[in-house]
Tab-separated table of C-alpha atoms and ligand atoms in Angstrom:
chain	number	residue	atom	x	y	z
A	1	MET	CA	-22.016	21.801	25.072
A	2	ALA	CA	-19.812	19.031	23.519
A	3	THR	CA	-20.514	15.410	24.798
A	4	HIS	CA	-17.619	13.809	26.538
A	5	LEU	CA	-16.148	10.938	25.188
A	6	CYS	CA	-17.226	8.712	28.292
A	7	ASP	CA	-21.113	10.052	27.797
A	8	VAL	CA	-20.863	8.776	24.255
A	9	PHE	CA	-19.711	5.359	25.438
A	10	PHE	CA	-22.730	4.913	27.821
A	11	ASN	CA	-25.537	6.511	25.425
A	12	LYS	CA	-24.630	4.547	22.623
A	13	ALA	CA	-27.398	2.266	22.523
A	14	SER	CA	-30.093	4.353	21.431
A	15	ILE	CA	-28.411	5.145	17.988
A	16	SER	CA	-27.823	2.833	14.941
A	17	PRO	CA	-24.328	3.217	13.367
A	18	PRO	CA	-23.535	3.012	9.620
A	19	VAL	CA	-22.274	-0.277	8.072
A	20	LEU	CA	-18.620	0.109	8.969
A	21	GLN	CA	-15.829	1.053	6.525
A	22	HIS	CA	-14.597	-2.612	6.566
A	23	GLN	CA	-18.011	-4.024	5.644
A	24	ARG	CA	-18.509	-1.491	2.795
A	25	ARG	CA	-15.506	-1.618	0.757
A	26	PRO	CA	-15.063	-4.808	-1.788
A	27	PRO	CA	-11.762	-6.106	-1.956
A	28	PHE	CA	-9.776	-5.282	-5.163
A	29	THR	CA	-8.475	-7.966	-7.471
A	30	VAL	CA	-4.575	-8.612	-7.940
A	31	PHE	CA	-3.103	-9.180	-11.232
A	32	ALA	CA	-6.911	-9.276	-12.641
A	33	THR	CA	-9.272	-7.127	-14.114
A	34	ALA	CA	-12.429	-7.513	-12.066
A	35	SER	CA	-13.852	-5.783	-8.914
A	36	ALA	CA	-14.845	-2.164	-9.684
A	37	ALA	CA	-14.250	0.356	-6.886
A	38	PRO	CA	-17.266	1.519	-4.649
A	39	PRO	CA	-17.964	5.097	-5.495
A	40	PRO	CA	-16.044	7.261	-3.009
A	41	SER	CA	-18.928	9.274	-2.346
A	42	SER	CA	-21.734	6.648	-1.802
A	43	PRO	CA	-23.518	7.316	1.444
A	44	PRO	CA	-23.016	4.749	4.283
A	45	THR	CA	-26.342	2.352	4.319
A	46	ILE	CA	-27.708	1.808	7.682
A	47	GLN	CA	-27.607	-1.933	8.623
A	48	ALA	CA	-28.328	-4.222	11.235
A	49	LYS	CA	-25.346	-5.795	13.132
A	50	PRO	CA	-25.049	-9.513	12.095
A	51	LYS	CA	-26.211	-11.593	14.749
A	52	LEU	CA	-23.459	-13.994	14.901
A	53	LEU	CA	-20.014	-12.957	13.838
A	54	GLN	CA	-18.540	-15.650	11.195
A	55	ILE	CA	-14.783	-16.046	11.853
A	56	ILE	CA	-12.897	-15.573	8.580
A	57	GLY	CA	-9.341	-17.269	8.561
A	58	GLY	CA	-9.883	-20.868	9.506
A	59	LYS	CA	-9.854	-19.776	13.228
A	60	THR	CA	-12.421	-21.004	15.619
A	61	ALA	CA	-13.606	-19.447	18.715
A	62	SER	CA	-10.447	-20.054	20.425
A	63	TRP	CA	-9.208	-16.676	19.341
A	64	TYR	CA	-11.833	-15.485	22.363
A	65	GLY	CA	-10.300	-17.662	25.015
A	66	ASN	CA	-12.660	-21.003	24.430
A	67	ALA	CA	-10.144	-22.950	22.993
A	68	ASN	CA	-11.824	-26.210	24.464
A	69	MET	CA	-15.352	-25.603	23.472
A	70	ASN	CA	-17.079	-28.163	20.925
A	71	SER	CA	-18.200	-26.060	17.866
A	72	SER	CA	-22.074	-25.343	19.219
A	73	ASN	CA	-21.002	-24.239	22.623
A	74	ALA	CA	-18.581	-22.088	21.012
A	75	ILE	CA	-20.964	-20.437	18.793
A	76	ASP	CA	-23.440	-19.935	21.687
A	77	SER	CA	-20.889	-18.408	23.565
A	78	PHE	CA	-19.149	-16.689	20.836
A	79	GLU	CA	-22.421	-14.822	20.416
A	80	GLU	CA	-22.620	-13.497	23.710
A	81	GLU	CA	-19.145	-12.560	23.908
A	82	TYR	CA	-17.672	-8.967	22.653
A	83	GLY	CA	-16.241	-9.655	19.033
A	84	TRP	CA	-14.667	-7.164	16.805
A	85	ALA	CA	-17.812	-6.242	15.295
A	86	ASP	CA	-18.832	-4.858	18.488
A	87	LEU	CA	-15.715	-3.066	18.551
A	88	GLU	CA	-16.221	-1.258	15.519
A	89	THR	CA	-19.603	-0.088	16.271
A	90	ASP	CA	-18.396	1.241	19.660
A	91	LEU	CA	-15.625	2.908	17.662
A	92	TYR	CA	-18.226	4.595	15.750
A	93	HIS	CA	-19.984	5.904	18.620
A	94	TRP	CA	-16.908	6.914	20.589
A	95	THR	CA	-15.280	9.050	17.609
A	96	LYS	CA	-18.560	10.695	16.521
A	97	THR	CA	-18.273	13.414	18.777
A	98	LEU	CA	-14.496	14.271	18.960
A	99	ARG	CA	-12.849	16.631	16.709
A	100	PRO	CA	-12.868	15.328	13.394
A	101	VAL	CA	-9.063	13.978	12.020
A	102	GLN	CA	-8.484	15.679	9.008
A	103	TRP	CA	-4.914	15.805	7.263
A	104	TYR	CA	-3.991	16.951	3.791
A	105	PRO	CA	-0.753	18.978	3.901
A	106	GLY	CA	0.206	20.611	0.267
A	107	HIS	CA	2.587	17.768	-0.704
A	108	ILE	CA	-0.002	15.011	-0.499
A	109	ALA	CA	-2.170	17.171	-2.910
A	110	LYS	CA	0.873	17.342	-5.300
A	111	THR	CA	1.771	13.823	-4.921
A	112	GLU	CA	-1.631	12.674	-5.694
A	113	ARG	CA	-1.394	14.785	-9.114
A	114	GLU	CA	2.091	13.379	-10.135
A	115	LEU	CA	1.155	9.931	-8.999
A	116	LYS	CA	-1.713	9.761	-11.207
A	117	GLU	CA	0.690	10.976	-14.212
A	118	GLN	CA	3.430	8.630	-13.105
A	119	LEU	CA	1.037	5.886	-12.914
A	120	LYS	CA	0.924	5.772	-16.749
A	121	LEU	CA	4.528	4.680	-16.641
A	122	MET	CA	4.200	1.797	-13.987
A	123	ASP	CA	4.056	-1.881	-15.039
A	124	VAL	CA	3.529	-2.836	-11.707
A	125	VAL	CA	2.137	-1.281	-8.377
A	126	ILE	CA	3.229	-2.537	-4.875
A	127	GLU	CA	0.605	-1.187	-2.352
A	128	VAL	CA	1.969	-1.130	1.027
A	129	ARG	CA	-0.471	-1.294	3.937
A	130	ASP	CA	-0.048	-1.280	7.815
A	131	ALA	CA	-0.686	-4.790	8.977
A	132	ARG	CA	-2.122	-3.537	12.209
A	133	ILE	CA	-4.826	-1.606	9.887
A	134	PRO	CA	-4.921	-3.202	6.618
A	135	ILE	CA	-8.335	-1.567	6.043
A	136	SER	CA	-8.050	1.648	7.492
A	137	THR	CA	-4.719	1.988	5.275
A	138	SER	CA	-6.391	0.956	1.892
A	139	HIS	CA	-7.117	3.947	-0.244
A	140	PRO	CA	-10.452	4.114	-1.287
A	141	GLN	CA	-9.497	5.498	-4.705
A	142	MET	CA	-6.791	3.420	-5.195
A	143	ASP	CA	-8.907	0.948	-7.469
A	144	SER	CA	-10.162	3.532	-9.944
A	145	TRP	CA	-6.648	5.214	-9.911
A	146	LEU	CA	-5.205	1.787	-10.964
A	147	GLY	CA	-7.673	0.131	-13.196
A	148	ASN	CA	-6.282	-3.196	-14.715
A	149	ARG	CA	-2.642	-2.547	-13.620
A	150	LYS	CA	-0.690	-5.316	-11.999
A	151	ARG	CA	-0.650	-4.838	-7.879
A	152	ILE	CA	0.997	-6.735	-5.142
A	153	LEU	CA	-0.208	-6.245	-1.814
A	154	VAL	CA	2.223	-5.826	1.153
A	155	LEU	CA	1.095	-5.828	4.984
A	156	ASN	CA	4.116	-4.196	6.418
A	157	ARG	CA	4.764	-4.193	10.097
A	158	GLU	CA	4.232	-7.970	10.449
A	159	ASP	CA	6.208	-7.754	13.680
A	160	MET	CA	3.447	-5.697	15.460
A	161	ILE	CA	0.545	-8.172	14.941
A	162	SER	CA	0.156	-11.877	15.812
A	163	ALA	CA	0.315	-14.943	14.444
A	164	ALA	CA	-3.274	-15.434	14.831
A	165	ASP	CA	-3.815	-11.854	12.945
A	166	ARG	CA	-1.539	-12.414	10.079
A	167	ASN	CA	-3.334	-16.103	9.735
A	168	ALA	CA	-6.791	-14.435	9.661
A	169	TRP	CA	-5.661	-11.953	7.015
A	170	ALA	CA	-3.524	-14.292	4.776
A	171	ASP	CA	-6.495	-16.405	4.827
A	172	TYR	CA	-8.901	-13.791	3.949
A	173	TYR	CA	-6.767	-12.510	0.846
A	174	SER	CA	-6.125	-16.086	-0.261
A	175	ARG	CA	-9.856	-16.802	-0.691
A	176	GLN	CA	-10.152	-13.583	-2.902
A	177	LYS	CA	-7.146	-14.875	-4.796
A	178	ILE	CA	-5.150	-11.744	-3.796
A	179	LYS	CA	-1.633	-11.798	-3.433
A	180	VAL	CA	-0.146	-10.604	-0.220
A	181	VAL	CA	3.060	-10.182	1.106
A	182	PHE	CA	3.781	-9.831	4.621
A	183	SER	CA	7.203	-7.699	5.567
A	184	ASN	CA	9.129	-6.055	8.259
A	185	GLY	CA	10.656	-2.992	6.602
A	186	GLN	CA	12.784	-2.505	9.590
A	187	LEU	CA	14.646	-5.653	9.639
A	188	GLY	CA	13.767	-6.810	5.986
A	189	MET	CA	11.810	-9.737	6.303
A	190	GLY	CA	9.457	-10.398	3.445
A	191	THR	CA	11.574	-8.227	0.985
A	192	MET	CA	13.075	-11.101	-0.708
A	193	LYS	CA	9.949	-12.496	-1.746
A	194	LEU	CA	8.656	-9.145	-2.674
A	195	GLY	CA	11.829	-8.781	-4.908
A	196	ARG	CA	11.227	-11.981	-6.261
A	197	LEU	CA	7.433	-11.611	-6.975
A	198	ALA	CA	8.298	-7.911	-8.622
A	199	LYS	CA	11.095	-9.631	-10.953
A	200	SER	CA	8.656	-12.237	-11.903
A	201	VAL	CA	6.444	-9.719	-13.235
A	202	ALA	CA	8.867	-8.128	-15.018
A	203	ALA	CA	9.879	-11.100	-16.785
A	204	GLU	CA	6.289	-11.258	-17.915
A	205	VAL	CA	6.316	-7.841	-19.219
A	206	ASN	CA	9.539	-8.059	-21.072
A	207	MET	CA	8.103	-11.576	-22.582
A	208	LYS	CA	5.244	-9.785	-23.998
A	209	ARG	CA	7.796	-6.961	-25.537
A	210	ARG	CA	9.639	-9.636	-26.930
A	211	ALA	CA	6.597	-11.546	-28.911
A	212	ARG	CA	6.091	-7.563	-30.131
A	213	GLY	CA	9.637	-7.622	-31.388
A	214	LEU	CA	10.676	-4.965	-28.933
A	215	LEU	CA	13.745	-4.682	-26.864
A	216	PRO	CA	13.447	-5.870	-22.981
A	217	ARG	CA	13.626	-2.721	-20.349
A	218	PRO	CA	13.960	-2.754	-16.485
A	219	VAL	CA	10.154	-3.078	-15.076
A	220	ARG	CA	8.877	-0.286	-13.417
A	221	ALA	CA	7.101	-0.441	-10.094
A	222	GLY	CA	5.661	2.242	-7.939
A	223	ILE	CA	5.620	1.805	-4.450
A	224	VAL	CA	2.539	3.746	-3.316
A	225	GLY	CA	0.427	3.569	0.332
A	226	TYR	CA	-0.367	5.716	3.050
A	227	PRO	CA	1.951	7.694	4.964
A	228	ASN	CA	4.525	6.132	7.403
A	229	VAL	CA	3.534	2.657	6.459
A	230	GLY	CA	7.064	1.683	5.704
A	231	LYS	CA	7.207	2.385	1.970
A	232	SER	CA	10.665	3.890	2.060
A	233	SER	CA	12.105	1.360	4.854
A	234	LEU	CA	11.106	-1.496	2.091
A	235	ILE	CA	12.850	0.114	-0.740
A	236	ASN	CA	15.763	0.706	1.502
A	237	ARG	CA	15.814	-3.206	2.196
A	238	LEU	CA	15.088	-4.333	-1.105
A	239	LEU	CA	18.267	-2.340	-2.207
A	240	LYS	CA	20.074	-3.213	0.747
A	241	ARG	CA	21.141	0.505	0.882
A	242	ARG	CA	19.623	3.561	2.509
A	243	MET	CA	18.638	5.463	-0.927
A	244	CYS	CA	15.311	6.758	0.669
A	245	PRO	CA	14.721	8.874	3.603
A	246	ALA	CA	12.595	6.807	6.538
A	247	ALA	CA	11.809	8.005	9.687
A	248	PRO	CA	9.279	7.469	12.513
A	249	ARG	CA	6.975	10.173	11.748
A	250	PRO	CA	4.226	10.701	8.863
A	251	GLY	CA	5.218	12.490	6.038
A	252	VAL	CA	8.804	12.212	5.741
A	253	THR	CA	8.894	11.588	1.981
A	254	ARG	CA	8.118	14.779	0.002
A	255	VAL	CA	8.975	14.039	-3.544
A	256	LEU	CA	8.606	11.035	-5.824
A	257	LYS	CA	12.144	9.474	-6.556
A	258	TRP	CA	12.973	6.409	-9.112
A	259	VAL	CA	15.513	4.321	-7.907
A	260	ARG	CA	17.059	1.045	-9.926
A	261	PHE	CA	16.918	-2.349	-8.297
A	262	GLY	CA	19.248	-4.586	-10.592
A	263	ASN	CA	19.160	-4.794	-13.942
A	264	ASP	CA	15.489	-5.896	-14.342
A	265	LEU	CA	13.439	-3.366	-12.025
A	266	GLU	CA	13.138	0.446	-11.345
A	267	LEU	CA	11.145	1.471	-7.939
A	268	LEU	CA	9.387	4.382	-7.551
A	269	ASP	CA	9.261	5.764	-3.881
A	270	SER	CA	6.382	8.250	-3.352
A	271	PRO	CA	5.198	10.170	-0.310
A	272	GLY	CA	2.291	8.724	1.602
A	273	ILE	CA	-1.169	9.938	0.351
A	274	ILE	CA	-4.389	9.927	2.181
A	275	PRO	CA	-7.928	10.925	0.955
A	276	MET	CA	-8.739	14.541	0.903
A	277	ARG	CA	-11.837	14.098	3.215
A	278	MET	CA	-11.588	11.200	6.099
A	279	SER	CA	-15.333	10.313	5.866
A	280	ASP	CA	-14.777	7.369	8.065
A	281	GLN	CA	-13.681	8.814	11.436
A	282	SER	CA	-13.330	5.203	13.240
A	283	ALA	CA	-10.514	4.853	10.038
A	284	ALA	CA	-9.029	8.411	10.727
A	285	ILE	CA	-8.726	7.768	14.485
A	286	LYS	CA	-7.111	4.287	13.985
A	287	LEU	CA	-4.847	6.284	11.458
A	288	ALA	CA	-3.795	8.489	14.522
A	289	ILE	CA	-3.072	5.768	16.728
A	290	CYS	CA	-0.842	3.999	14.413
A	291	ASP	CA	0.982	7.315	13.694
A	292	ASP	CA	0.051	6.855	10.056
A	293	ILE	CA	-1.248	10.447	10.143
A	294	GLY	CA	0.195	14.015	10.796
A	295	GLU	CA	0.205	14.637	14.346
A	296	ARG	CA	-1.183	18.002	13.954
A	297	SER	CA	-4.369	16.721	12.528
A	298	TYR	CA	-5.883	15.259	15.973
A	299	ASP	CA	-5.926	16.031	19.938
A	300	VAL	CA	-3.375	13.434	21.517
A	301	THR	CA	-5.589	13.024	24.545
A	302	ASP	CA	-8.767	12.015	22.855
A	303	VAL	CA	-7.049	9.421	20.435
A	304	ALA	CA	-5.273	7.992	23.383
A	305	GLY	CA	-8.636	8.011	25.430
A	306	VAL	CA	-10.104	5.917	22.326
A	307	LEU	CA	-7.041	3.486	22.221
A	308	VAL	CA	-7.663	2.949	25.991
A	309	GLN	CA	-10.945	2.354	25.554
A	310	MET	CA	-10.229	0.031	22.474
A	311	LEU	CA	-7.683	-1.992	24.306
A	312	SER	CA	-9.704	-2.598	26.923
A	313	LYS	CA	-12.214	-4.311	24.609
A	314	LEU	CA	-10.037	-5.937	22.258
A	315	PRO	CA	-10.570	-9.618	22.594
A	316	THR	CA	-7.013	-10.182	21.686
A	317	VAL	CA	-5.367	-8.047	24.393
A	318	ASP	CA	-4.457	-8.998	27.906
A	319	LYS	CA	-5.667	-6.466	30.004
A	320	SER	CA	-3.551	-7.713	33.321
A	321	ASN	CA	-0.518	-6.747	31.224
A	322	LEU	CA	-1.762	-2.971	30.918
A	323	GLN	CA	-3.058	-2.917	34.698
A	324	GLU	CA	0.416	-3.910	35.577
A	325	ARG	CA	2.190	-1.578	33.179
A	326	TYR	CA	0.187	1.577	34.435
A	327	LYS	CA	-0.720	0.551	37.995
A	328	ILE	CA	-4.348	1.485	36.944
A	329	ASP	CA	-7.557	-0.397	36.711
A	330	ILE	CA	-8.553	-0.644	33.236
A	331	ASP	CA	-12.452	-1.222	32.862
A	332	GLY	CA	-13.122	0.357	29.468
A	333	ARG	CA	-15.665	2.842	30.462
A	334	CYS	CA	-13.769	6.023	30.015
A	335	GLY	CA	-10.085	6.210	28.581
A	336	LYS	CA	-10.138	9.836	29.522
A	337	THR	CA	-10.391	8.862	33.272
A	338	PHE	CA	-7.584	6.523	32.614
A	339	ILE	CA	-5.400	9.408	31.043
A	340	HIS	CA	-6.055	11.442	33.804
A	341	LYS	CA	-5.090	8.867	36.675
A	342	LEU	CA	-1.967	8.480	34.774
A	343	ALA	CA	-1.386	12.234	34.311
A	344	VAL	CA	-1.585	12.524	38.070
A	345	GLN	CA	0.482	9.690	38.669
A	346	LEU	CA	3.630	10.453	36.482
A	347	PHE	CA	3.057	13.703	34.747
A	348	ASN	CA	2.374	16.273	37.582
A	349	GLY	CA	-1.295	16.515	36.232
A	350	ASP	CA	-0.294	17.117	32.555
A	351	GLU	CA	-2.552	15.098	30.714
A	352	HIS	CA	-1.041	15.623	27.160
A	353	GLN	CA	2.054	13.948	28.384
A	354	ALA	CA	-0.031	10.922	29.856
A	355	ALA	CA	-1.733	10.375	26.459
A	356	PHE	CA	1.331	11.079	24.691
A	357	ARG	CA	2.854	8.106	26.744
A	358	ILE	CA	0.123	5.667	25.999
A	359	LEU	CA	0.425	6.231	22.335
A	360	SER	CA	3.848	6.083	22.075
A	361	ASP	CA	4.151	2.710	24.385
A	362	PHE	CA	1.369	1.368	21.988
A	363	ARG	CA	3.487	2.431	18.791
A	364	LYS	CA	6.953	1.057	20.195
A	365	GLY	CA	5.155	-2.150	20.561
A	366	ARG	CA	5.481	-2.009	24.482
A	367	LEU	CA	2.110	-3.230	24.977
A	368	GLY	CA	2.420	-6.428	23.143
A	369	VAL	CA	1.750	-7.258	19.255
A	370	ILE	CA	-1.815	-5.753	18.711
A	371	ALA	CA	-4.026	-5.587	15.629
A	372	LEU	CA	-6.749	-2.826	15.545
A	373	GLU	CA	-8.392	-4.713	12.581
A	374	ARG	CA	-9.528	-8.250	11.580
A	375	PRO	CA	-11.152	-9.270	8.218
A	376	PRO	CA	-14.535	-8.160	7.515
A	377	VAL	CA	-17.207	-10.432	8.236
A	378	HIS	CA	-18.733	-10.652	4.990
A	379	PHE	CA	-16.453	-10.207	1.618
A	380	HIS	CA	-17.468	-10.527	-2.094
A	381	VAL	CA	-15.168	-13.179	-3.696
B	401	GTP	N1	8.052	-1.909	13.834
B	401	GTP	C1	8.322	-1.717	12.487
B	401	GTP	N2	8.331	-0.572	11.846
B	401	GTP	C2	8.754	-0.243	10.966
B	401	GTP	C3	8.597	-1.166	9.807
B	401	GTP	N3	8.802	-0.833	8.561
B	401	GTP	C4	9.181	0.650	8.820
B	401	GTP	N4	9.205	0.743	10.273
B	401	GTP	C5	9.410	2.222	10.636
B	401	GTP	O1	8.475	2.942	10.477
B	401	GTP	C6	8.733	4.353	10.402
B	401	GTP	C7	8.373	4.616	9.103
B	401	GTP	O2	8.681	4.310	7.717
B	401	GTP	P1	9.144	4.848	6.288
B	401	GTP	O3	9.777	3.928	5.777
B	401	GTP	O4	9.490	6.056	6.779
B	401	GTP	O5	7.488	4.968	5.936
B	401	GTP	P2	6.971	5.784	4.717
B	401	GTP	O6	6.011	4.663	4.186
B	401	GTP	O7	8.183	5.755	3.672
B	401	GTP	O8	6.396	7.243	5.138
B	401	GTP	P3	6.101	8.324	4.555
B	401	GTP	O9	7.463	9.305	4.211
B	401	GTP	O10	5.354	9.362	5.302
B	401	GTP	O11	5.506	8.162	3.221
B	401	GTP	C8	10.326	4.345	10.066
B	401	GTP	O12	11.001	4.655	11.396
B	401	GTP	C9	10.661	2.913	10.121
B	401	GTP	O13	11.875	2.268	11.003
B	401	GTP	C10	7.999	-2.613	10.328
B	401	GTP	O14	7.622	-3.459	9.280
B	401	GTP	N5	7.902	-2.755	11.528
């Protein structure tokens, strides 16, 4: 008999989880040569959870509601509190027994093949990630595909995370000397900076061409990333024209398309790519929650159940808002019970509809600005 989501929650203590994805994956280096990608097939190592969670991002333990404590008190109390690493451990156990999330439609396989070819033409790659889940939207093979090619990292949907989340990520990447642009593809914030950065790369490329006696040419920038992270919207914002189809569901862009941006740049819009096998199911469930993977790949009730449990545990979420919105107690022990209650209350017992309502509220930002990831505890410099 399949283990129920709630049983998993209560029985997790006896099992050791593997090292979580965000603790495994080393960062890449932008505009540089270092940092080899981890072999995609390397088996997960078992590692004990660190005793003390170090906060990256120059933030103090006040993140967790202890604003007035001195540092030693803060650390003592912080150790006792539930943090991001605990959440990842729980997530591993919650997702372990659920139907695996897998999505690799034909157009993605085709895109992957074509992108590898087009990469040879690109002077710079603009990699777009979802700011709510920058780790889960980083493709494990991207480093090996790109090699030493110049790269600009964009965390899009910045409007969906808090200033504290943003600061934590900005600090995390700046410590690794990675240039990151935060953007809002819907309203256009960050696109001017992105345009400037891409054009400065263009200038560099053409300087080198001139030095070799070649005529200048428009620089080619490929925009790549997971489905539905906002690639086409960013291009439309950059061009100030609706040149690429954009819609609130993954898999809208189906073909690669070059468009011209001024005299200096050519931009390639590409369909979202995703690994053929999602070995990290915690990451996969976050993609499903954020609508960054096709809906046919997951069970909506399972995914909404995990979301409820995450919301009830996340140190940055105000639980009273949720209770007020749905008029149901949220205690974090069983997301599916919550969904069942909501179904009875509002949808004549239809749990699918109730689950969909919760996911849609989260995706539309009705539950507040909520990031599902924070920078890893330890990282390579
Ligand atoms: N809230 C918010 N929504 C955004 C942002 N950027 C894009 N969107 C919305 O997200 C949805 C997906 O955007 P697209 O530009 O189609 O995403 P894509 O990465 O090209 O998607 P694929 O075609 O699946 O590869 C659209 O409904 C956009 O309006 C953003 O910064 N904030």
